mmCIF file of C-alpha atoms in Angstrom:
data_model
loop_
_atom_site.group_PDB
_atom_site.id
_atom_site.type_symbol
_atom_site.label_atom_id
_atom_site.label_comp_id
_atom_site.label_asym_id
_atom_site.label_seq_id
_atom_site.Cartn_x
_atom_site.Cartn_y
_atom_site.Cartn_z
ATOM 1 C CA UNK A 1 16.741 11.141 -23.484
ATOM 2 C CA UNK A 2 14.701 13.154 -21.007
ATOM 3 C CA UNK A 3 10.911 12.986 -21.264
ATOM 4 C CA UNK A 4 7.934 14.259 -19.226
ATOM 5 C CA UNK A 5 7.439 12.402 -15.952
ATOM 6 C CA UNK A 6 5.819 12.705 -12.560
ATOM 7 C CA UNK A 7 8.365 13.566 -9.873
ATOM 8 C CA UNK A 8 8.038 12.814 -6.154
ATOM 9 C CA UNK A 9 8.377 15.959 -4.045
ATOM 10 C CA UNK A 10 7.063 14.985 -0.615
ATOM 11 C CA UNK A 11 6.380 11.981 1.587
ATOM 12 C CA UNK A 12 4.314 11.489 4.725
ATOM 13 C CA UNK A 13 2.893 8.649 6.791
ATOM 14 C CA UNK A 14 0.657 8.083 9.783
ATOM 15 C CA UNK A 15 -0.400 5.101 11.892
ATOM 16 C CA UNK A 16 -2.908 5.215 14.756
ATOM 17 C CA UNK A 17 -1.317 5.442 18.201
ATOM 18 C CA UNK A 18 -2.854 2.189 19.429
ATOM 19 C CA UNK A 19 -0.363 -0.670 19.086
ATOM 20 C CA UNK A 20 -1.679 -4.240 19.086
ATOM 21 C CA UNK A 21 1.140 -6.741 19.789
ATOM 22 C CA UNK A 22 0.855 -10.427 18.970
ATOM 23 C CA UNK A 23 0.509 -11.277 22.644
ATOM 24 C CA UNK A 24 -2.771 -9.359 22.814
ATOM 25 C CA UNK A 25 -4.228 -11.355 19.940
ATOM 26 C CA UNK A 26 -3.016 -14.650 21.406
ATOM 27 C CA UNK A 27 -5.243 -14.007 24.418
ATOM 28 C CA UNK A 28 -8.312 -13.830 22.154
ATOM 29 C CA UNK A 29 -7.779 -16.688 19.706
ATOM 30 C CA UNK A 30 -5.896 -19.922 19.107
ATOM 31 C CA UNK A 31 -2.539 -18.445 18.163
ATOM 32 C CA UNK A 32 0.766 -17.318 19.638
ATOM 33 C CA UNK A 33 3.450 -14.734 19.065
ATOM 34 C CA UNK A 34 5.766 -17.460 17.774
ATOM 35 C CA UNK A 35 3.166 -18.758 15.279
ATOM 36 C CA UNK A 36 2.381 -15.283 13.939
ATOM 37 C CA UNK A 37 6.028 -14.289 13.563
ATOM 38 C CA UNK A 38 6.978 -17.563 11.853
ATOM 39 C CA UNK A 39 4.035 -17.463 9.431
ATOM 40 C CA UNK A 40 3.960 -13.745 8.639
ATOM 41 C CA UNK A 41 6.933 -11.865 10.099
ATOM 42 C CA UNK A 42 4.526 -9.564 11.970
ATOM 43 C CA UNK A 43 5.219 -8.609 15.590
ATOM 44 C CA UNK A 44 2.605 -5.884 15.990
ATOM 45 C CA UNK A 45 0.116 -3.758 14.107
ATOM 46 C CA UNK A 46 -1.743 -0.486 14.708
ATOM 47 C CA UNK A 47 -5.534 -0.289 14.963
ATOM 48 C CA UNK A 48 -7.578 2.884 14.866
ATOM 49 C CA UNK A 49 -9.702 3.824 17.866
ATOM 50 C CA UNK A 50 -13.517 3.790 17.621
ATOM 51 C CA UNK A 51 -14.770 6.746 15.621
ATOM 52 C CA UNK A 52 -11.585 7.038 13.544
ATOM 53 C CA UNK A 53 -12.110 6.410 9.832
ATOM 54 C CA UNK A 54 -9.926 6.027 6.759
ATOM 55 C CA UNK A 55 -10.230 9.712 5.847
ATOM 56 C CA UNK A 56 -8.832 10.697 9.254
ATOM 57 C CA UNK A 57 -5.688 8.659 8.631
ATOM 58 C CA UNK A 58 -5.463 9.919 5.043
ATOM 59 C CA UNK A 59 -5.651 13.553 6.141
ATOM 60 C CA UNK A 60 -2.840 13.067 8.658
ATOM 61 C CA UNK A 61 -0.562 11.386 6.104
ATOM 62 C CA UNK A 62 -1.504 13.888 3.428
ATOM 63 C CA UNK A 63 -0.746 16.829 5.685
ATOM 64 C CA UNK A 64 2.720 15.442 6.400
ATOM 65 C CA UNK A 65 3.409 14.803 2.714
ATOM 66 C CA UNK A 66 2.362 18.349 1.837
ATOM 67 C CA UNK A 67 4.556 19.743 4.591
ATOM 68 C CA UNK A 68 7.443 17.604 3.354
ATOM 69 C CA UNK A 69 6.960 19.047 -0.134
ATOM 70 C CA UNK A 70 7.416 22.609 1.120
ATOM 71 C CA UNK A 71 6.626 25.098 -1.643
ATOM 72 C CA UNK A 72 5.160 22.279 -3.723
ATOM 73 C CA UNK A 73 2.465 21.620 -1.150
ATOM 74 C CA UNK A 74 -0.443 23.722 0.065
ATOM 75 C CA UNK A 75 -2.199 25.760 -2.598
ATOM 76 C CA UNK A 76 -0.439 24.051 -5.486
ATOM 77 C CA UNK A 77 -2.156 20.658 -5.546
ATOM 78 C CA UNK A 78 -4.763 20.270 -8.284
ATOM 79 C CA UNK A 79 -5.463 16.541 -8.041
ATOM 80 C CA UNK A 80 -6.002 14.116 -5.129
ATOM 81 C CA UNK A 81 -6.097 10.345 -5.544
ATOM 82 C CA UNK A 82 -6.902 8.147 -2.528
ATOM 83 C CA UNK A 83 -6.262 4.416 -2.793
ATOM 84 C CA UNK A 84 -8.362 2.448 -0.325
ATOM 85 C CA UNK A 85 -10.415 -0.702 0.078
ATOM 86 C CA UNK A 86 -11.991 0.644 3.269
ATOM 87 C CA UNK A 87 -13.499 4.031 2.332
ATOM 88 C CA UNK A 88 -15.441 6.007 4.898
ATOM 89 C CA UNK A 89 -18.605 4.950 3.089
ATOM 90 C CA UNK A 90 -19.545 3.422 -0.235
ATOM 91 C CA UNK A 91 -20.822 6.741 -1.547
ATOM 92 C CA UNK A 92 -19.505 9.423 -1.790
ATOM 93 C CA UNK A 93 -15.820 8.817 -2.411
ATOM 94 C CA UNK A 94 -13.323 9.552 0.363
ATOM 95 C CA UNK A 95 -10.909 11.661 -1.729
ATOM 96 C CA UNK A 96 -13.063 14.829 -2.001
ATOM 97 C CA UNK A 97 -13.435 14.912 1.782
ATOM 98 C CA UNK A 98 -9.673 14.491 2.214
ATOM 99 C CA UNK A 99 -9.022 17.316 -0.246
ATOM 100 C CA UNK A 100 -11.485 19.617 1.524
ATOM 101 C CA UNK A 101 -10.078 18.923 4.980
ATOM 102 C CA UNK A 102 -6.582 19.673 3.681
ATOM 103 C CA UNK A 103 -7.844 23.039 2.369
ATOM 104 C CA UNK A 104 -6.891 22.164 -1.194
ATOM 105 C CA UNK A 105 -9.961 23.791 -2.688
ATOM 106 C CA UNK A 106 -12.155 22.431 -5.464
ATOM 107 C CA UNK A 107 -9.525 20.122 -6.976
ATOM 108 C CA UNK A 108 -10.109 16.917 -8.903
ATOM 109 C CA UNK A 109 -10.418 14.102 -6.358
ATOM 110 C CA UNK A 110 -11.104 10.402 -6.813
ATOM 111 C CA UNK A 111 -10.793 7.043 -5.077
ATOM 112 C CA UNK A 112 -8.959 4.039 -6.516
ATOM 113 C CA UNK A 113 -9.954 0.544 -5.377
ATOM 114 C CA UNK A 114 -7.364 -2.075 -6.296
ATOM 115 C CA UNK A 115 -6.887 -3.863 -2.991
ATOM 116 C CA UNK A 116 -3.320 -4.036 -1.763
ATOM 117 C CA UNK A 117 -2.139 -2.824 -5.166
ATOM 118 C CA UNK A 118 -4.106 0.395 -4.742
ATOM 119 C CA UNK A 119 -1.157 2.701 -4.138
ATOM 120 C CA UNK A 120 0.641 1.586 -7.301
ATOM 121 C CA UNK A 121 -2.558 2.036 -9.326
ATOM 122 C CA UNK A 122 -3.133 5.469 -7.777
ATOM 123 C CA UNK A 123 0.478 6.453 -8.460
ATOM 124 C CA UNK A 124 0.026 5.371 -12.078
ATOM 125 C CA UNK A 125 -3.219 7.333 -12.461
ATOM 126 C CA UNK A 126 -1.791 10.527 -11.002
ATOM 127 C CA UNK A 127 1.441 10.182 -12.980
ATOM 128 C CA UNK A 128 -0.487 9.761 -16.219
ATOM 129 C CA UNK A 129 -2.532 12.895 -15.490
ATOM 130 C CA UNK A 130 0.618 14.904 -14.817
ATOM 131 C CA UNK A 131 2.436 13.671 -17.918
ATOM 132 C CA UNK A 132 -0.654 14.365 -20.049
ATOM 133 C CA UNK A 133 -0.866 17.899 -18.675
ATOM 134 C CA UNK A 134 -4.265 17.452 -17.009
ATOM 135 C CA UNK A 135 -2.715 18.417 -13.671
ATOM 136 C CA UNK A 136 0.497 20.038 -12.476
ATOM 137 C CA UNK A 137 0.762 18.711 -8.916
ATOM 138 C CA UNK A 138 -0.943 15.775 -7.240
ATOM 139 C CA UNK A 139 -1.358 14.204 -3.823
ATOM 140 C CA UNK A 140 -1.522 10.401 -3.786
ATOM 141 C CA UNK A 141 -2.640 8.679 -0.575
ATOM 142 C CA UNK A 142 -2.912 5.023 0.368
ATOM 143 C CA UNK A 143 -5.086 4.644 3.477
ATOM 144 C CA UNK A 144 -6.872 1.795 5.248
ATOM 145 C CA UNK A 145 -8.790 1.043 8.421
ATOM 146 C CA UNK A 146 -9.023 -2.703 7.914
ATOM 147 C CA UNK A 147 -9.406 -4.006 11.443
ATOM 148 C CA UNK A 148 -13.208 -3.452 11.660
ATOM 149 C CA UNK A 149 -13.547 -5.810 8.669
ATOM 150 C CA UNK A 150 -11.626 -8.662 10.295
ATOM 151 C CA UNK A 151 -13.365 -11.684 11.759
ATOM 152 C CA UNK A 152 -11.910 -11.900 15.288
ATOM 153 C CA UNK A 153 -12.249 -15.691 15.160
ATOM 154 C CA UNK A 154 -10.275 -16.083 11.924
ATOM 155 C CA UNK A 155 -6.586 -16.132 12.729
ATOM 156 C CA UNK A 156 -5.801 -16.349 9.018
ATOM 157 C CA UNK A 157 -6.782 -12.692 8.617
ATOM 158 C CA UNK A 158 -7.203 -11.201 12.095
ATOM 159 C CA UNK A 159 -3.475 -11.379 12.907
ATOM 160 C CA UNK A 160 -2.326 -9.954 9.575
ATOM 161 C CA UNK A 161 -3.957 -6.619 8.885
ATOM 162 C CA UNK A 162 -3.320 -3.213 10.408
ATOM 163 C CA UNK A 163 -4.483 0.360 9.892
ATOM 164 C CA UNK A 164 -2.470 3.271 8.535
ATOM 165 C CA UNK A 165 -1.897 5.752 5.741
ATOM 166 C CA UNK A 166 0.972 6.939 3.580
ATOM 167 C CA UNK A 167 1.110 9.713 1.010
ATOM 168 C CA UNK A 168 3.324 11.277 -1.632
ATOM 169 C CA UNK A 169 3.147 14.536 -3.530
ATOM 170 C CA UNK A 170 4.016 14.676 -7.210
ATOM 171 C CA UNK A 171 4.706 17.418 -9.728
ATOM 172 C CA UNK A 172 5.100 17.464 -13.477
ATOM 173 C CA UNK A 173 8.805 17.217 -14.338
ATOM 174 C CA UNK A 174 11.244 15.176 -16.396
ATOM 175 C CA UNK A 175 12.530 11.628 -16.271
ATOM 176 C CA UNK A 176 16.132 12.621 -15.547
ATOM 177 C CA UNK A 177 15.223 14.297 -12.240
ATOM 178 C CA UNK A 178 15.685 12.651 -8.869
ATOM 179 C CA UNK A 179 12.289 11.353 -7.810
ATOM 180 C CA UNK A 180 10.965 10.630 -11.303
ATOM 181 C CA UNK A 181 8.434 7.866 -11.864
ATOM 182 C CA UNK A 182 10.120 6.139 -14.776
ATOM 183 C CA UNK A 183 7.392 3.701 -15.762
ATOM 184 C CA UNK A 184 4.689 1.396 -14.408
ATOM 185 C CA UNK A 185 3.276 -2.046 -15.153
ATOM 186 C CA UNK A 186 -0.300 -2.975 -14.183
ATOM 187 C CA UNK A 187 -2.386 -6.128 -14.506
ATOM 188 C CA UNK A 188 -5.413 -8.001 -13.210
ATOM 189 C CA UNK A 189 -7.266 -11.327 -13.395
ATOM 190 C CA UNK A 190 -10.933 -11.077 -12.486
ATOM 191 C CA UNK A 191 -11.464 -14.807 -12.945
ATOM 192 C CA UNK A 192 -9.798 -15.236 -9.539
ATOM 193 C CA UNK A 193 -11.798 -12.531 -7.753
ATOM 194 C CA UNK A 194 -13.218 -15.039 -5.263
ATOM 195 C CA UNK A 195 -9.841 -15.713 -3.630
ATOM 196 C CA UNK A 196 -10.061 -12.613 -1.435
ATOM 197 C CA UNK A 197 -12.773 -10.083 -0.693
ATOM 198 C CA UNK A 198 -15.505 -8.740 1.567
ATOM 199 C CA UNK A 199 -18.696 -10.457 0.341
ATOM 200 C CA UNK A 200 -21.229 -8.201 2.080
ATOM 201 C CA UNK A 201 -20.289 -5.043 0.202
ATOM 202 C CA UNK A 202 -21.722 -3.973 -3.127
ATOM 203 C CA UNK A 203 -24.750 -4.437 -5.312
ATOM 204 C CA UNK A 204 -24.496 -8.167 -6.059
ATOM 205 C CA UNK A 205 -25.079 -9.545 -2.550
ATOM 206 C CA UNK A 206 -27.813 -6.995 -1.907
ATOM 207 C CA UNK A 207 -29.606 -8.019 -5.096
ATOM 208 C CA UNK A 208 -29.318 -11.787 -4.722
ATOM 209 C CA UNK A 209 -29.674 -12.846 -1.077
ATOM 210 C CA UNK A 210 -29.979 -11.631 2.514
ATOM 211 C CA UNK A 211 -26.709 -10.376 3.939
ATOM 212 C CA UNK A 212 -25.258 -12.835 6.464
ATOM 213 C CA UNK A 213 -23.389 -11.767 9.627
ATOM 214 C CA UNK A 214 -20.017 -13.048 8.391
ATOM 215 C CA UNK A 215 -20.429 -11.253 5.058
ATOM 216 C CA UNK A 216 -19.112 -8.077 6.663
ATOM 217 C CA UNK A 217 -15.702 -9.685 7.182
ATOM 218 C CA UNK A 218 -12.723 -10.096 4.888
ATOM 219 C CA UNK A 219 -12.068 -13.624 3.664
ATOM 220 C CA UNK A 220 -8.877 -14.845 2.017
ATOM 221 C CA UNK A 221 -7.565 -18.120 0.593
ATOM 222 C CA UNK A 222 -4.091 -17.651 2.015
ATOM 223 C CA UNK A 223 -2.327 -20.547 0.275
ATOM 224 C CA UNK A 224 -3.609 -19.615 -3.185
ATOM 225 C CA UNK A 225 -2.925 -15.935 -2.640
ATOM 226 C CA UNK A 226 0.666 -16.690 -1.583
ATOM 227 C CA UNK A 227 1.490 -18.477 -4.820
ATOM 228 C CA UNK A 228 -0.223 -15.934 -7.071
ATOM 229 C CA UNK A 229 1.342 -13.009 -5.194
ATOM 230 C CA UNK A 230 4.908 -14.236 -5.675
ATOM 231 C CA UNK A 231 4.415 -15.149 -9.332
ATOM 232 C CA UNK A 232 2.561 -12.010 -10.361
ATOM 233 C CA UNK A 233 4.822 -9.585 -8.497
ATOM 234 C CA UNK A 234 7.894 -11.256 -9.973
ATOM 235 C CA UNK A 235 6.441 -11.118 -13.501
ATOM 236 C CA UNK A 236 5.315 -7.515 -13.109
ATOM 237 C CA UNK A 237 8.664 -6.518 -11.617
ATOM 238 C CA UNK A 238 10.519 -8.032 -14.554
ATOM 239 C CA UNK A 239 8.182 -6.275 -16.983
ATOM 240 C CA UNK A 240 8.585 -2.851 -15.407
ATOM 241 C CA UNK A 241 12.361 -3.202 -15.231
ATOM 242 C CA UNK A 242 12.417 -4.077 -18.926
ATOM 243 C CA UNK A 243 10.316 -0.984 -19.686
ATOM 244 C CA UNK A 244 12.671 1.169 -17.618
ATOM 245 C CA UNK A 245 15.768 -0.368 -19.194
ATOM 246 C CA UNK A 246 17.095 -1.390 -15.778
ATOM 247 C CA UNK A 247 18.785 -4.652 -14.969
ATOM 248 C CA UNK A 248 17.925 -6.375 -11.690
ATOM 249 C CA UNK A 249 21.444 -5.667 -10.442
ATOM 250 C CA UNK A 250 20.902 -1.947 -11.040
ATOM 251 C CA UNK A 251 18.006 -1.772 -8.555
ATOM 252 C CA UNK A 252 19.113 -0.398 -5.210
ATOM 253 C CA UNK A 253 15.948 -1.182 -3.230
ATOM 254 C CA UNK A 254 12.922 -3.431 -3.717
ATOM 255 C CA UNK A 255 9.822 -2.164 -1.917
ATOM 256 C CA UNK A 256 7.217 -4.902 -2.121
ATOM 257 C CA UNK A 257 3.730 -4.807 -0.687
ATOM 258 C CA UNK A 258 4.112 -5.720 2.969
ATOM 259 C CA UNK A 259 1.731 -8.686 3.029
ATOM 260 C CA UNK A 260 3.897 -11.415 4.496
ATOM 261 C CA UNK A 261 7.637 -11.640 5.108
ATOM 262 C CA UNK A 262 7.773 -15.076 3.506
ATOM 263 C CA UNK A 263 6.215 -13.635 0.341
ATOM 264 C CA UNK A 264 8.847 -10.892 0.257
ATOM 265 C CA UNK A 265 11.646 -13.414 0.686
ATOM 266 C CA UNK A 266 10.168 -15.648 -2.045
ATOM 267 C CA UNK A 267 9.903 -12.611 -4.325
ATOM 268 C CA UNK A 268 13.582 -11.843 -3.744
ATOM 269 C CA UNK A 269 14.486 -15.407 -4.732
ATOM 270 C CA UNK A 270 12.384 -15.204 -7.893
ATOM 271 C CA UNK A 271 14.008 -11.928 -8.903
ATOM 272 C CA UNK A 272 17.525 -12.943 -7.903
ATOM 273 C CA UNK A 273 17.783 -10.065 -5.445
ATOM 274 C CA UNK A 274 19.706 -10.173 -2.166
ATOM 275 C CA UNK A 275 17.436 -9.828 0.860
ATOM 276 C CA UNK A 276 19.518 -6.846 1.950
ATOM 277 C CA UNK A 277 17.935 -4.880 -0.880
ATOM 278 C CA UNK A 278 14.401 -5.606 0.356
ATOM 279 C CA UNK A 279 12.636 -2.868 2.288
ATOM 280 C CA UNK A 280 10.731 -4.644 5.091
ATOM 281 C CA UNK A 281 8.448 -2.792 7.469
ATOM 282 C CA UNK A 282 5.805 -5.468 8.064
ATOM 283 C CA UNK A 283 7.008 -6.449 11.531
ATOM 284 C CA UNK A 284 5.970 -3.041 12.891
ATOM 285 C CA UNK A 285 2.652 -2.425 11.136
ATOM 286 C CA UNK A 286 1.366 -5.657 9.597
ATOM 287 C CA UNK A 287 -0.386 -5.705 6.240
ATOM 288 C CA UNK A 288 -1.820 -2.212 5.722
ATOM 289 C CA UNK A 289 -3.065 -2.968 2.201
ATOM 290 C CA UNK A 290 -2.999 0.153 -0.010
ATOM 291 C CA UNK A 291 -1.008 2.033 2.644
ATOM 292 C CA UNK A 292 1.827 -0.492 2.924
ATOM 293 C CA UNK A 293 4.219 0.766 0.234
ATOM 294 C CA UNK A 294 4.189 4.469 1.222
ATOM 295 C CA UNK A 295 4.442 3.483 4.900
ATOM 296 C CA UNK A 296 7.493 1.348 4.085
ATOM 297 C CA UNK A 297 8.989 4.183 2.026
ATOM 298 C CA UNK A 298 8.587 6.672 4.856
ATOM 299 C CA UNK A 299 10.070 4.299 7.431
ATOM 300 C CA UNK A 300 13.126 3.564 5.272
ATOM 301 C CA UNK A 301 13.582 7.255 4.408
ATOM 302 C CA UNK A 302 13.388 8.210 8.082
ATOM 303 C CA UNK A 303 16.180 5.736 8.822
ATOM 304 C CA UNK A 304 18.344 7.306 6.098
ATOM 305 C CA UNK A 305 18.331 4.239 3.895
ATOM 306 C CA UNK A 306 17.703 6.035 0.589
ATOM 307 C CA UNK A 307 19.965 8.429 -1.272
ATOM 308 C CA UNK A 308 18.952 10.800 -4.074
ATOM 309 C CA UNK A 309 18.842 9.043 -7.458
ATOM 310 C CA UNK A 310 18.725 5.554 -5.888
ATOM 311 C CA UNK A 311 16.723 3.209 -8.095
ATOM 312 C CA UNK A 312 13.629 1.741 -6.433
ATOM 313 C CA UNK A 313 11.350 -1.041 -7.603
ATOM 314 C CA UNK A 314 7.848 -0.881 -6.115
ATOM 315 C CA UNK A 315 5.629 -3.933 -6.549
ATOM 316 C CA UNK A 316 2.298 -5.071 -5.108
ATOM 317 C CA UNK A 317 -0.426 -7.694 -5.395
ATOM 318 C CA UNK A 318 -3.944 -7.797 -4.008
ATOM 319 C CA UNK A 319 -7.662 -8.357 -4.370
ATOM 320 C CA UNK A 320 -9.153 -8.217 -7.806
ATOM 321 C CA UNK A 321 -6.898 -10.004 -8.431
ATOM 322 C CA UNK A 322 -4.750 -7.003 -9.275
ATOM 323 C CA UNK A 323 -1.023 -6.377 -9.370
ATOM 324 C CA UNK A 324 1.365 -3.656 -10.383
ATOM 325 C CA UNK A 325 4.917 -2.345 -10.244
ATOM 326 C CA UNK A 326 6.650 0.985 -10.641
ATOM 327 C CA UNK A 327 10.265 1.961 -11.302
ATOM 328 C CA UNK A 328 11.215 5.238 -9.629
ATOM 329 C CA UNK A 329 14.330 7.127 -8.644
ATOM 330 C CA UNK A 330 14.520 8.531 -5.144
ATOM 331 C CA UNK A 331 14.061 12.302 -4.719
ATOM 332 C CA UNK A 332 15.883 14.846 -2.621
ATOM 333 C CA UNK A 333 13.240 15.411 0.045
ATOM 334 C CA UNK A 334 13.010 16.273 3.713
ATOM 335 C CA UNK A 335 10.461 14.500 5.868
ATOM 336 C CA UNK A 336 8.057 16.616 7.891
#
């Protein structure tokens, strides 16, 4: 039975032009191309030039998504949601600036901070607003400029993260349409918040102690995060498939957060999915946090991998700890 749903109408992505291959990093720290590829599956990443902020990447991706949407783009959007862990500044939010620079007028605009799961959370928030009738068309952007927050001496993080942005446009429609967001599953566990984060940001460090130089950098307990990521994404994926009424064998493509190729392969084993159904883009861009899923979607779409009405499982895990999954069908769209 058909029901109200958010429907994808456009897709766009952008990465900074500067490419940073593994060989460049191996000249700065105790690592090598072989070590990075074996541990992460990453061959290169893109870093923004000085003076380029998250909003700049978000505007580029948003513009392309709006252009992809055609008549469902400029002038029709009434809500903008930007998922990011690296906003231009702590206050104000980045989304209103993105909306203004895209000439979208005085629309509702908000940021979502859910780490690497940010895009799924933002997609859920925008979809809920559309289904409830609070908005008719929305722009959802995942954007990050993570490299300024990386400790150049910490190979556990410095080799992993890249910068980029991806965006989708949505409209209010029905669940039987190509491109419909069928359902979502979201979760979190704040008792494990200390496994990954940037300690120098926020009110707590400022109210309790002097900020230390290393507090500006991202830290991550890689081994613990690996285990939690696989388990939580697998559990969330199973939950969202049950909500959608899809069997694992009915999923055409699994688009996991591009954190680590070994995590994606472990996720496939947990779900009982052939690796051929995984969408993997990490080797080209690294871990782009909230931008990783839309960047992977755009790359696969550009290569002609998706067909209209294909069933896609999106799943992510990140800081918070937070995780989430979405079941969607692929739309009939043309990339800008």
